[in-house]
């Protein structure tokens, strides 16, 4: 089942995000075969980070929460709020995705 992760950074934690980002990206790469999509939320300037949106396939809600508990940004204390929801993808994506390589 797909689960969405809506993860909002604590204010004034840009330095922490940059510092922990390599670990975060490696952790995401380990789940790449189950990743529907992932990317940062930004403020309207398109540059200033606000948080993250992830959609990943997990066998259960417990597995999704266990994965999130070990996520490097979570462990570092970056997120001010985290929300996990089951998600059913019913619409074929057309825009906003990087081109296939």
PDB file of C-alpha atoms in Angstrom:
ATOM      1  CA  UNK A   1       0.000   0.000   0.000  1.00  0.00           C
ATOM      2  CA  UNK A   2       1.206   3.498  -0.763  1.00  0.00           C
ATOM      3  CA  UNK A   3       1.741   5.871   2.131  1.00  0.00           C
ATOM      4  CA  UNK A   4       2.256   9.621   1.896  1.00  0.00           C
ATOM      5  CA  UNK A   5       4.647  11.322   4.255  1.00  0.00           C
ATOM      6  CA  UNK A   6       3.978  15.034   4.761  1.00  0.00           C
ATOM      7  CA  UNK A   7       7.013  16.280   6.644  1.00  0.00           C
ATOM      8  CA  UNK A   8       7.344  19.938   7.621  1.00  0.00           C
ATOM      9  CA  UNK A   9      10.674  21.320   8.813  1.00  0.00           C
ATOM     10  CA  UNK A  10      11.094  23.242  12.033  1.00  0.00           C
ATOM     11  CA  UNK A  11      11.685  26.952  11.366  1.00  0.00           C
ATOM     12  CA  UNK A  12      15.294  28.074  10.987  1.00  0.00           C
ATOM     13  CA  UNK A  13      16.680  24.569  10.396  1.00  0.00           C
ATOM     14  CA  UNK A  14      18.089  25.070   6.870  1.00  0.00           C
ATOM     15  CA  UNK A  15      21.652  24.391   8.036  1.00  0.00           C
ATOM     16  CA  UNK A  16      20.622  21.095   9.607  1.00  0.00           C
ATOM     17  CA  UNK A  17      18.798  20.082   6.412  1.00  0.00           C
ATOM     18  CA  UNK A  18      21.915  20.733   4.320  1.00  0.00           C
ATOM     19  CA  UNK A  19      24.191  18.930   6.768  1.00  0.00           C
ATOM     20  CA  UNK A  20      22.051  15.774   7.011  1.00  0.00           C
ATOM     21  CA  UNK A  21      20.949  15.735   3.353  1.00  0.00           C
ATOM     22  CA  UNK A  22      23.557  13.197   2.140  1.00  0.00           C
ATOM     23  CA  UNK A  23      22.365  10.653   4.728  1.00  0.00           C
ATOM     24  CA  UNK A  24      18.732  11.429   3.876  1.00  0.00           C
ATOM     25  CA  UNK A  25      19.348  10.867   0.153  1.00  0.00           C
ATOM     26  CA  UNK A  26      21.153   7.573   0.802  1.00  0.00           C
ATOM     27  CA  UNK A  27      18.264   6.398   2.989  1.00  0.00           C
ATOM     28  CA  UNK A  28      15.768   7.284   0.242  1.00  0.00           C
ATOM     29  CA  UNK A  29      17.921   5.529  -2.366  1.00  0.00           C
ATOM     30  CA  UNK A  30      17.661   2.325  -0.334  1.00  0.00           C
ATOM     31  CA  UNK A  31      13.865   2.507  -0.842  1.00  0.00           C
ATOM     32  CA  UNK A  32      14.027   3.570  -4.501  1.00  0.00           C
ATOM     33  CA  UNK A  33      12.354   0.401  -5.789  1.00  0.00           C
ATOM     34  CA  UNK A  34       9.283   1.207  -3.645  1.00  0.00           C
ATOM     35  CA  UNK A  35       9.249   4.985  -4.231  1.00  0.00           C
ATOM     36  CA  UNK A  36       6.290   6.428  -6.162  1.00  0.00           C
ATOM     37  CA  UNK A  37       7.642   9.968  -5.868  1.00  0.00           C
ATOM     38  CA  UNK A  38       9.536  12.222  -3.505  1.00  0.00           C
ATOM     39  CA  UNK A  39      10.654  15.816  -3.292  1.00  0.00           C
ATOM     40  CA  UNK A  40      10.888  18.908  -1.163  1.00  0.00           C
ATOM     41  CA  UNK A  41       8.182  21.362  -0.295  1.00  0.00           C
ATOM     42  CA  UNK A  42       9.425  24.900  -0.857  1.00  0.00           C
ATOM     43  CA  UNK A  43       8.182  28.350  -0.088  1.00  0.00           C
ATOM     44  CA  UNK A  44       6.764  30.275  -3.059  1.00  0.00           C
ATOM     45  CA  UNK A  45      10.260  31.352  -4.104  1.00  0.00           C
ATOM     46  CA  UNK A  46      10.867  27.742  -5.185  1.00  0.00           C
ATOM     47  CA  UNK A  47      14.180  27.695  -3.328  1.00  0.00           C
ATOM     48  CA  UNK A  48      13.641  27.992   0.419  1.00  0.00           C
ATOM     49  CA  UNK A  49      12.978  24.549   1.857  1.00  0.00           C
ATOM     50  CA  UNK A  50       9.808  23.970   3.846  1.00  0.00           C
ATOM     51  CA  UNK A  51       9.696  20.186   4.184  1.00  0.00           C
ATOM     52  CA  UNK A  52       9.306  16.982   2.210  1.00  0.00           C
ATOM     53  CA  UNK A  53       6.618  14.962   0.442  1.00  0.00           C
ATOM     54  CA  UNK A  54       7.262  11.259  -0.028  1.00  0.00           C
ATOM     55  CA  UNK A  55       5.021   8.511  -1.395  1.00  0.00           C
ATOM     56  CA  UNK A  56       6.400   5.033  -0.747  1.00  0.00           C
ATOM     57  CA  UNK A  57       4.992   1.519  -0.908  1.00  0.00           C
ATOM     58  CA  UNK A  58       4.972  -0.351   2.418  1.00  0.00           C
ATOM     59  CA  UNK A  59       3.269  -3.580   3.476  1.00  0.00           C
ATOM     60  CA  UNK A  60       1.623  -1.858   6.457  1.00  0.00           C
ATOM     61  CA  UNK A  61       1.228   1.400   8.369  1.00  0.00           C
ATOM     62  CA  UNK A  62       3.505  -0.008  11.075  1.00  0.00           C
ATOM     63  CA  UNK A  63       6.237  -0.593   8.471  1.00  0.00           C
ATOM     64  CA  UNK A  64       5.803   2.966   7.160  1.00  0.00           C
ATOM     65  CA  UNK A  65       6.143   4.433  10.663  1.00  0.00           C
ATOM     66  CA  UNK A  66       9.136   2.211  11.436  1.00  0.00           C
ATOM     67  CA  UNK A  67      10.830   3.450   8.251  1.00  0.00           C
ATOM     68  CA  UNK A  68      10.103   7.075   9.156  1.00  0.00           C
ATOM     69  CA  UNK A  69      11.508   6.599  12.670  1.00  0.00           C
ATOM     70  CA  UNK A  70      14.881   5.652  11.156  1.00  0.00           C
ATOM     71  CA  UNK A  71      14.903   8.358   8.476  1.00  0.00           C
ATOM     72  CA  UNK A  72      17.954  10.627   8.992  1.00  0.00           C
ATOM     73  CA  UNK A  73      16.041  13.928   9.035  1.00  0.00           C
ATOM     74  CA  UNK A  74      13.656  12.440  11.607  1.00  0.00           C
ATOM     75  CA  UNK A  75      16.519  11.202  13.767  1.00  0.00           C
ATOM     76  CA  UNK A  76      18.266  14.590  13.539  1.00  0.00           C
ATOM     77  CA  UNK A  77      15.124  16.399  14.737  1.00  0.00           C
ATOM     78  CA  UNK A  78      14.533  18.396  11.545  1.00  0.00           C
ATOM     79  CA  UNK A  79      10.787  17.941  11.306  1.00  0.00           C
ATOM     80  CA  UNK A  80       8.364  20.069  13.278  1.00  0.00           C
ATOM     81  CA  UNK A  81       5.456  17.926  12.114  1.00  0.00           C
ATOM     82  CA  UNK A  82       5.025  14.582  10.409  1.00  0.00           C
ATOM     83  CA  UNK A  83       1.858  13.118   8.961  1.00  0.00           C
ATOM     84  CA  UNK A  84       1.469   9.692   7.365  1.00  0.00           C
ATOM     85  CA  UNK A  85      -1.605   8.750   5.314  1.00  0.00           C
ATOM     86  CA  UNK A  86      -2.530   5.728   3.224  1.00  0.00           C
ATOM     87  CA  UNK A  87      -2.818   6.818  -0.410  1.00  0.00           C
ATOM     88  CA  UNK A  88      -4.497   5.395  -3.507  1.00  0.00           C
ATOM     89  CA  UNK A  89      -3.077   6.738  -6.776  1.00  0.00           C
ATOM     90  CA  UNK A  90      -5.988   6.988  -9.214  1.00  0.00           C
ATOM     91  CA  UNK A  91      -4.760   9.654 -11.623  1.00  0.00           C
ATOM     92  CA  UNK A  92      -2.123   9.135 -14.339  1.00  0.00           C
ATOM     93  CA  UNK A  93       0.631  11.674 -13.766  1.00  0.00           C
ATOM     94  CA  UNK A  94       1.354  14.046 -16.648  1.00  0.00           C
ATOM     95  CA  UNK A  95       3.255  17.042 -15.271  1.00  0.00           C
ATOM     96  CA  UNK A  96       5.799  17.903 -12.617  1.00  0.00           C
ATOM     97  CA  UNK A  97       7.885  14.744 -12.887  1.00  0.00           C
ATOM     98  CA  UNK A  98      11.470  14.622 -14.126  1.00  0.00           C
ATOM     99  CA  UNK A  99      11.927  13.085 -17.574  1.00  0.00           C
ATOM    100  CA  UNK A 100      12.654   9.365 -17.693  1.00  0.00           C
ATOM    101  CA  UNK A 101      16.327   8.590 -18.111  1.00  0.00           C
TER     102      UNK A 101
END
